[in-house]
GROMACS .gro file of C-alpha atoms in nm:
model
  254
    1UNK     CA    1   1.407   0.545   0.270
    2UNK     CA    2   1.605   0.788   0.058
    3UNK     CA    3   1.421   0.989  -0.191
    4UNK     CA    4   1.712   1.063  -0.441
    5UNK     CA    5   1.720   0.812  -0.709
    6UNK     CA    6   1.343   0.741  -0.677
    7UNK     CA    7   1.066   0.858  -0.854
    8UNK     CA    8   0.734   0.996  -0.724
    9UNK     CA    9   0.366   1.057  -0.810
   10UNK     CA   10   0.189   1.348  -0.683
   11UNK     CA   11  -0.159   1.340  -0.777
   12UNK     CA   12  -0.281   1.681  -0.688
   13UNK     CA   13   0.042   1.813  -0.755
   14UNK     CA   14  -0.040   2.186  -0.951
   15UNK     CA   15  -0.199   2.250  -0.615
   16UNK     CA   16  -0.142   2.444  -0.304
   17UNK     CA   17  -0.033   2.126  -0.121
   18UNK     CA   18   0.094   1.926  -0.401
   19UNK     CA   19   0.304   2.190  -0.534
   20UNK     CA   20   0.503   2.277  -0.212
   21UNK     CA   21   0.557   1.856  -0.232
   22UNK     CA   22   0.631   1.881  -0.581
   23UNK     CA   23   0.912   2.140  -0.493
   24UNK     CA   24   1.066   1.965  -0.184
   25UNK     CA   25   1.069   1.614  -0.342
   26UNK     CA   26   1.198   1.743  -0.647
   27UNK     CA   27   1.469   1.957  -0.435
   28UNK     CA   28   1.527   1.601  -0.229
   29UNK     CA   29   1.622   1.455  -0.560
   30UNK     CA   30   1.308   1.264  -0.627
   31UNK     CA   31   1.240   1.264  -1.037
   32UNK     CA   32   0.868   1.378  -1.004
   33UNK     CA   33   0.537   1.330  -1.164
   34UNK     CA   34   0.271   1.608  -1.118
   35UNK     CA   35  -0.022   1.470  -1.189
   36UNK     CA   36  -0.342   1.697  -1.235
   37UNK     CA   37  -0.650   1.855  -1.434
   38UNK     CA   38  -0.455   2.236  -1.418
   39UNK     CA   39  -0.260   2.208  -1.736
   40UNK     CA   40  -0.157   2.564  -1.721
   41UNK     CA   41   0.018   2.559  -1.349
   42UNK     CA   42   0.139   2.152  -1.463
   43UNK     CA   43   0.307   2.279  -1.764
   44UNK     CA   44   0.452   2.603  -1.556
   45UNK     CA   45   0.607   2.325  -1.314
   46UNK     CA   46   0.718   2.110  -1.558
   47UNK     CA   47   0.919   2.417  -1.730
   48UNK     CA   48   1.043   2.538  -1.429
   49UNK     CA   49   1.146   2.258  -1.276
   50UNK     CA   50   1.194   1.975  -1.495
   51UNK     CA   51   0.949   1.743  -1.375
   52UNK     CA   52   0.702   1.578  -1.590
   53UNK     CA   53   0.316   1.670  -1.632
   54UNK     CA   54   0.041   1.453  -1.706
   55UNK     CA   55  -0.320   1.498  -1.741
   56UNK     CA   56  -0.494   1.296  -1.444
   57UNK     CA   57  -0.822   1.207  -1.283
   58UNK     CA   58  -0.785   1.072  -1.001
   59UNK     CA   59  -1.107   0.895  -1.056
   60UNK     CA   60  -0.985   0.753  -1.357
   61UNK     CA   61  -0.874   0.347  -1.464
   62UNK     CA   62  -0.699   0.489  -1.713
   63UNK     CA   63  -0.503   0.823  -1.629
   64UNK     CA   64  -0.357   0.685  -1.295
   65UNK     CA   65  -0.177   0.410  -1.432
   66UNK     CA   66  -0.061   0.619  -1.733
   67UNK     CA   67   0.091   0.930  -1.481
   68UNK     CA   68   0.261   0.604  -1.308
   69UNK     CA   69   0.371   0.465  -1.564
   70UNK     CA   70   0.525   0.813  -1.664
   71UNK     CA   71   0.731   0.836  -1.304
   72UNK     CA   72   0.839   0.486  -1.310
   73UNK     CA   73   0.973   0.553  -1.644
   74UNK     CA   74   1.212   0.790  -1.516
   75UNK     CA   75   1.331   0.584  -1.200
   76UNK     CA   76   1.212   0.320  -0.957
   77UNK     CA   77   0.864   0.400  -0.836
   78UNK     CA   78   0.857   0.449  -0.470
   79UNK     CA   79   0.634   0.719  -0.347
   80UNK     CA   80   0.280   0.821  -0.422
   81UNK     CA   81   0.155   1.102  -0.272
   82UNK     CA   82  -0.218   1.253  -0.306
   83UNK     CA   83  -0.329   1.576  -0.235
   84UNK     CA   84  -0.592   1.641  -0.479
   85UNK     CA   85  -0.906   1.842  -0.414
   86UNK     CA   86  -1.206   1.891  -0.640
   87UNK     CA   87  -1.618   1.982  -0.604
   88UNK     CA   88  -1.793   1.885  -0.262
   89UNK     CA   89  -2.084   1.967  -0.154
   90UNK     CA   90  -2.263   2.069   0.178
   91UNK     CA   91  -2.526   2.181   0.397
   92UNK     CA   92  -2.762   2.055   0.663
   93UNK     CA   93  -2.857   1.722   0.678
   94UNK     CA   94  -3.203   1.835   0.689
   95UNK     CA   95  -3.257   2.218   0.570
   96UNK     CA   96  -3.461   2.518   0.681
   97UNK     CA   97  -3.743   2.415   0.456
   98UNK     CA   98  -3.749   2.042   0.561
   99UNK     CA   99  -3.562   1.921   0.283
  100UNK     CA  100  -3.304   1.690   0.320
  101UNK     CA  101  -2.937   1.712   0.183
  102UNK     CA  102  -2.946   1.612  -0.200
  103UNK     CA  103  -2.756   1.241  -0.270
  104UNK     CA  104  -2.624   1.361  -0.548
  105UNK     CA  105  -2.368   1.585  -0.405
  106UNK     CA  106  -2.305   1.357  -0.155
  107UNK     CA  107  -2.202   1.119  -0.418
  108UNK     CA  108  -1.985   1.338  -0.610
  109UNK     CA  109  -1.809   1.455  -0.260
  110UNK     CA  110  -1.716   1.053  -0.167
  111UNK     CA  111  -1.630   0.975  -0.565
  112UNK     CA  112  -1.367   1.282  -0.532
  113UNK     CA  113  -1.233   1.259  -0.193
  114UNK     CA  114  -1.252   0.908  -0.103
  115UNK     CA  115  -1.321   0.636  -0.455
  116UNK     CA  116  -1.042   0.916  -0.575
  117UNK     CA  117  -0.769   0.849  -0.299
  118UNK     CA  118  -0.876   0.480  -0.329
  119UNK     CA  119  -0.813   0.449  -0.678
  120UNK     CA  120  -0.491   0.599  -0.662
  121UNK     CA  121  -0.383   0.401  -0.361
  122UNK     CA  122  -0.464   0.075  -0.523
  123UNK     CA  123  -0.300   0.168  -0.811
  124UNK     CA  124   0.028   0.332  -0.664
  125UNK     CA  125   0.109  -0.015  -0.430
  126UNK     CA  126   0.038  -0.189  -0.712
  127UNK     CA  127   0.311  -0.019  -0.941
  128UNK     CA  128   0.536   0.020  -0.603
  129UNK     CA  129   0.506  -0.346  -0.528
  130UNK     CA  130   0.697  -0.445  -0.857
  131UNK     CA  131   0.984  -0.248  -0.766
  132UNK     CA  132   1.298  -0.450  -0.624
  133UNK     CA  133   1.278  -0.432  -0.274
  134UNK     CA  134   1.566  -0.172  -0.080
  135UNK     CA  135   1.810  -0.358   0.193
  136UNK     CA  136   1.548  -0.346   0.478
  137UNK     CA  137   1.323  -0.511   0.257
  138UNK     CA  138   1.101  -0.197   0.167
  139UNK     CA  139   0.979  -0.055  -0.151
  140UNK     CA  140   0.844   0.232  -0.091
  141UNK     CA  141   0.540   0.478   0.060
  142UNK     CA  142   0.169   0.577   0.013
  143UNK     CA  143   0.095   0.941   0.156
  144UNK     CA  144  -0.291   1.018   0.116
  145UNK     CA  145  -0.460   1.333   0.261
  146UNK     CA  146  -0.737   1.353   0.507
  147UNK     CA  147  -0.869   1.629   0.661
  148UNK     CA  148  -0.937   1.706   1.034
  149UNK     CA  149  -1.275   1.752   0.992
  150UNK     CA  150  -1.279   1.368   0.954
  151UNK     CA  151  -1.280   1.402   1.335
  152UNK     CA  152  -1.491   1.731   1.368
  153UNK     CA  153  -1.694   1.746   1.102
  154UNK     CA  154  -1.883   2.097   1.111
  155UNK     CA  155  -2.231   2.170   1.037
  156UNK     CA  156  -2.276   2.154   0.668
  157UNK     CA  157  -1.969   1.934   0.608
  158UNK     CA  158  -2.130   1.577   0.621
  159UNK     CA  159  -2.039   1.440   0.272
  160UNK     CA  160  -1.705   1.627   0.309
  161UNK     CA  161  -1.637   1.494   0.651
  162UNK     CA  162  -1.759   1.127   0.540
  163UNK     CA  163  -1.534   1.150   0.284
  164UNK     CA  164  -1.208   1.223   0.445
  165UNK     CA  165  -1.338   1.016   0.742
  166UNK     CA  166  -1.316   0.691   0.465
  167UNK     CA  167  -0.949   0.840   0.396
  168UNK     CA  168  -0.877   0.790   0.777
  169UNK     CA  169  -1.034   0.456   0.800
  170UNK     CA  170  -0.848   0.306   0.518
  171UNK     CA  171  -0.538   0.432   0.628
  172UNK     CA  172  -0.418   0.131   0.903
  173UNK     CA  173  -0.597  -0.145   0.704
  174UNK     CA  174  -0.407  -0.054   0.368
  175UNK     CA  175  -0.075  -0.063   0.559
  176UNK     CA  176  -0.166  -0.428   0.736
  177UNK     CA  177  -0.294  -0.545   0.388
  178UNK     CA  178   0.029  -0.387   0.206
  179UNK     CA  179   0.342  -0.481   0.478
  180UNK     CA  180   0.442  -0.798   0.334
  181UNK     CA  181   0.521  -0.627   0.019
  182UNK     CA  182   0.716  -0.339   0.188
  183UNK     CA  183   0.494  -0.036   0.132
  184UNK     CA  184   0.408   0.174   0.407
  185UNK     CA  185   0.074   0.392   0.392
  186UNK     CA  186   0.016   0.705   0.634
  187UNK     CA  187  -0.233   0.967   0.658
  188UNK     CA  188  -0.178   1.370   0.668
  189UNK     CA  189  -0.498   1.519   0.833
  190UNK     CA  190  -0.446   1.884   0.780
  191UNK     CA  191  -0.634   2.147   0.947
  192UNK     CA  192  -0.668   2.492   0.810
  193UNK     CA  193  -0.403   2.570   0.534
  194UNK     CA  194  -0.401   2.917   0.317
  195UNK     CA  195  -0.322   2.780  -0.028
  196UNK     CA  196  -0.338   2.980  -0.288
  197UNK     CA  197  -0.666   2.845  -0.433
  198UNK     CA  198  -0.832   3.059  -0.168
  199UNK     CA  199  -0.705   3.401  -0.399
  200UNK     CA  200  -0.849   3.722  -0.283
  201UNK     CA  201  -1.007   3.565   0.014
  202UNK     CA  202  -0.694   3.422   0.126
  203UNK     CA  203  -0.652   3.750   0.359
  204UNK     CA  204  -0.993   3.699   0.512
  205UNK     CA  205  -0.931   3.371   0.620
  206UNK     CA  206  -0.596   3.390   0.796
  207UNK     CA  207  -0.826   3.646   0.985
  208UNK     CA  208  -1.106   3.451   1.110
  209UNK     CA  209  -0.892   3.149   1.136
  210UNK     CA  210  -0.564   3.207   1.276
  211UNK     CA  211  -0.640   3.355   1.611
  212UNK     CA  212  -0.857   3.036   1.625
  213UNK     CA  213  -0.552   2.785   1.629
  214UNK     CA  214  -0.343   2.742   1.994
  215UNK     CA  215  -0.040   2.757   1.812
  216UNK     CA  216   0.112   2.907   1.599
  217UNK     CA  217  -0.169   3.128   1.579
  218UNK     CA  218  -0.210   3.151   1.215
  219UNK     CA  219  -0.318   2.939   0.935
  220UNK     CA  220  -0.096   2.619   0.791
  221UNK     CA  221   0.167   2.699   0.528
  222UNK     CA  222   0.176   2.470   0.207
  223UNK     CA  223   0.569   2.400   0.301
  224UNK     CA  224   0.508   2.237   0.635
  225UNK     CA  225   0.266   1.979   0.469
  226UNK     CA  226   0.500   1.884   0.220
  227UNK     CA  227   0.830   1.881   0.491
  228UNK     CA  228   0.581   1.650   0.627
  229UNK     CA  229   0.560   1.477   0.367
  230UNK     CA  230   0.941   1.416   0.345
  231UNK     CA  231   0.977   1.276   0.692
  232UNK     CA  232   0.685   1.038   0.636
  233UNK     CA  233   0.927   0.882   0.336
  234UNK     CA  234   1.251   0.918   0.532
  235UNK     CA  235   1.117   0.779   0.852
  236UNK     CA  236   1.083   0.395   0.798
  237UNK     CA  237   0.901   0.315   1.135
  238UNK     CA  238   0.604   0.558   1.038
  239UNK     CA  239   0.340   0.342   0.886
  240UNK     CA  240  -0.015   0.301   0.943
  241UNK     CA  241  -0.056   0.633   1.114
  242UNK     CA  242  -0.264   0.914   1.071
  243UNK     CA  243  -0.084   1.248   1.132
  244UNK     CA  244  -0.270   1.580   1.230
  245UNK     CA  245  -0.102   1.909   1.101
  246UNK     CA  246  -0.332   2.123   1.223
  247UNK     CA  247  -0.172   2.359   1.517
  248UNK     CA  248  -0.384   2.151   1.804
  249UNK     CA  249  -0.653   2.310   1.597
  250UNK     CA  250  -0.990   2.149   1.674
  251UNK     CA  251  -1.295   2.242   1.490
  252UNK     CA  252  -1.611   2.414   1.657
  253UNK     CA  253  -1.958   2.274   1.549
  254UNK     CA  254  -1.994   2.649   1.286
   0.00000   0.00000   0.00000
């Protein structure tokens, strides 16, 4: 599928991830929708680039459709792509003191990182599966992001891990459930990436992570997620996959 002349949603987009894919769809000719809670880096893309900001929870009935609504405004809707982070919580299942791990937080950490990536996938096929359909009958791609600690969780990382875990699981079901409408859904399962979220710790990281990856032996770059990200809408055949990025990276239990 060609990305110039479409238009795209990237929820998560005024972050480390969904910036880089902000950049490269918008360099691909994509007219693109950042869609966010970080007003101030939204509006800097927006300026700089020309692409459009809008206010989104990814959580939300309401913002989702109207940041869709914004991108399909511009040109046909074809690709959705979400990257966006927010609180989660951890620990032990049970702790030092015999406690166990408050459901709460673990309620927060699935309505974030999995109702979240839900609601927008629901949403986005819905608004992709108006579209008129291309020559080989498609109409366009889901990218969600999971996590490779959907595989191996650490300890302390249950309600993250169950989370992206969902993201995983969903993943071949939504692409059965969405091929005779022509929309393709994969999976990015990242492994350790030095966004700049991280800030001043960013330096500590690459240190205690990189020499832990095969190869290359160094932390992910934002860029490589979102080329990623442009062969997953290029590539027609790639559908109901779920792709590691992650170096052959696998995690250790701490």
């Amino acid at each position: 599928m060609q990305i110039s002349g479409s238009s795209a949603v990237v929820v998560g987009g005024a972050g480390g991830l969904g910036e880089a894919t902000v950049r490269r769809l918008h360099a691909a000719g994509a007219r693109v929708v950042v869609a966010d809670l970080a007003d101030e880096k939204g509006k800097a893309l927006e300026q700089e680039l020309g692409v459009r900001y809008v206010r989104t929870d990814a959580t939300s009935e309401d913002d989702v459709p109207a940041a869709l609504a914004e991108a399909q405004s511009a040109a046909p809707l074809r690709i959705s792509v979400d990257a966006h982070g927010g609180p989660a919580s951890g620990g032990r299942l049970v702790g030092k003191d015999g406690s166990p791990l408050g459901l709460e937080g673990f309620r927060t950490t699935i309505d974030v990182y999995l109702t979240g990536v839900f609601n927008v996938l629901r949403l986005a096929a819905a608004a992709i599966a108006r579209q008129e359909p291309l020559e080989n009958g498609g109409r366009g791609v889901v990218v969600n992001t999971a996590s490779i600690a959907a595989y191996e969780g650490q300890i302390g990382q249950l309600p993250y891990a169950a989370a992206k875990g969902g993201v995983v699981s969903m993943t071949l079901v939504a692409a059965r459930d969405l091929s005779p409408l022509g929309i393709r859904v994969v999976t990015i399962a990242p492994g350790t990436f030095n966004t700049p979220a991280y800030g001043k710790a960013a330096g500590q990281l690459e240190a205690y992570w990189g020499p832990q990856v095969p190869f290359p032996k160094r932390m992910g770059q934002s860029p490589e997620y979102a080329s990623l990200v442009q062969h997953i809408v290029e590539n027609d055949y790639l559908n109901g996959e779920v792709v590691r990025l992650d170096g052959a990276l696998r995690f250790p239990p701490k």
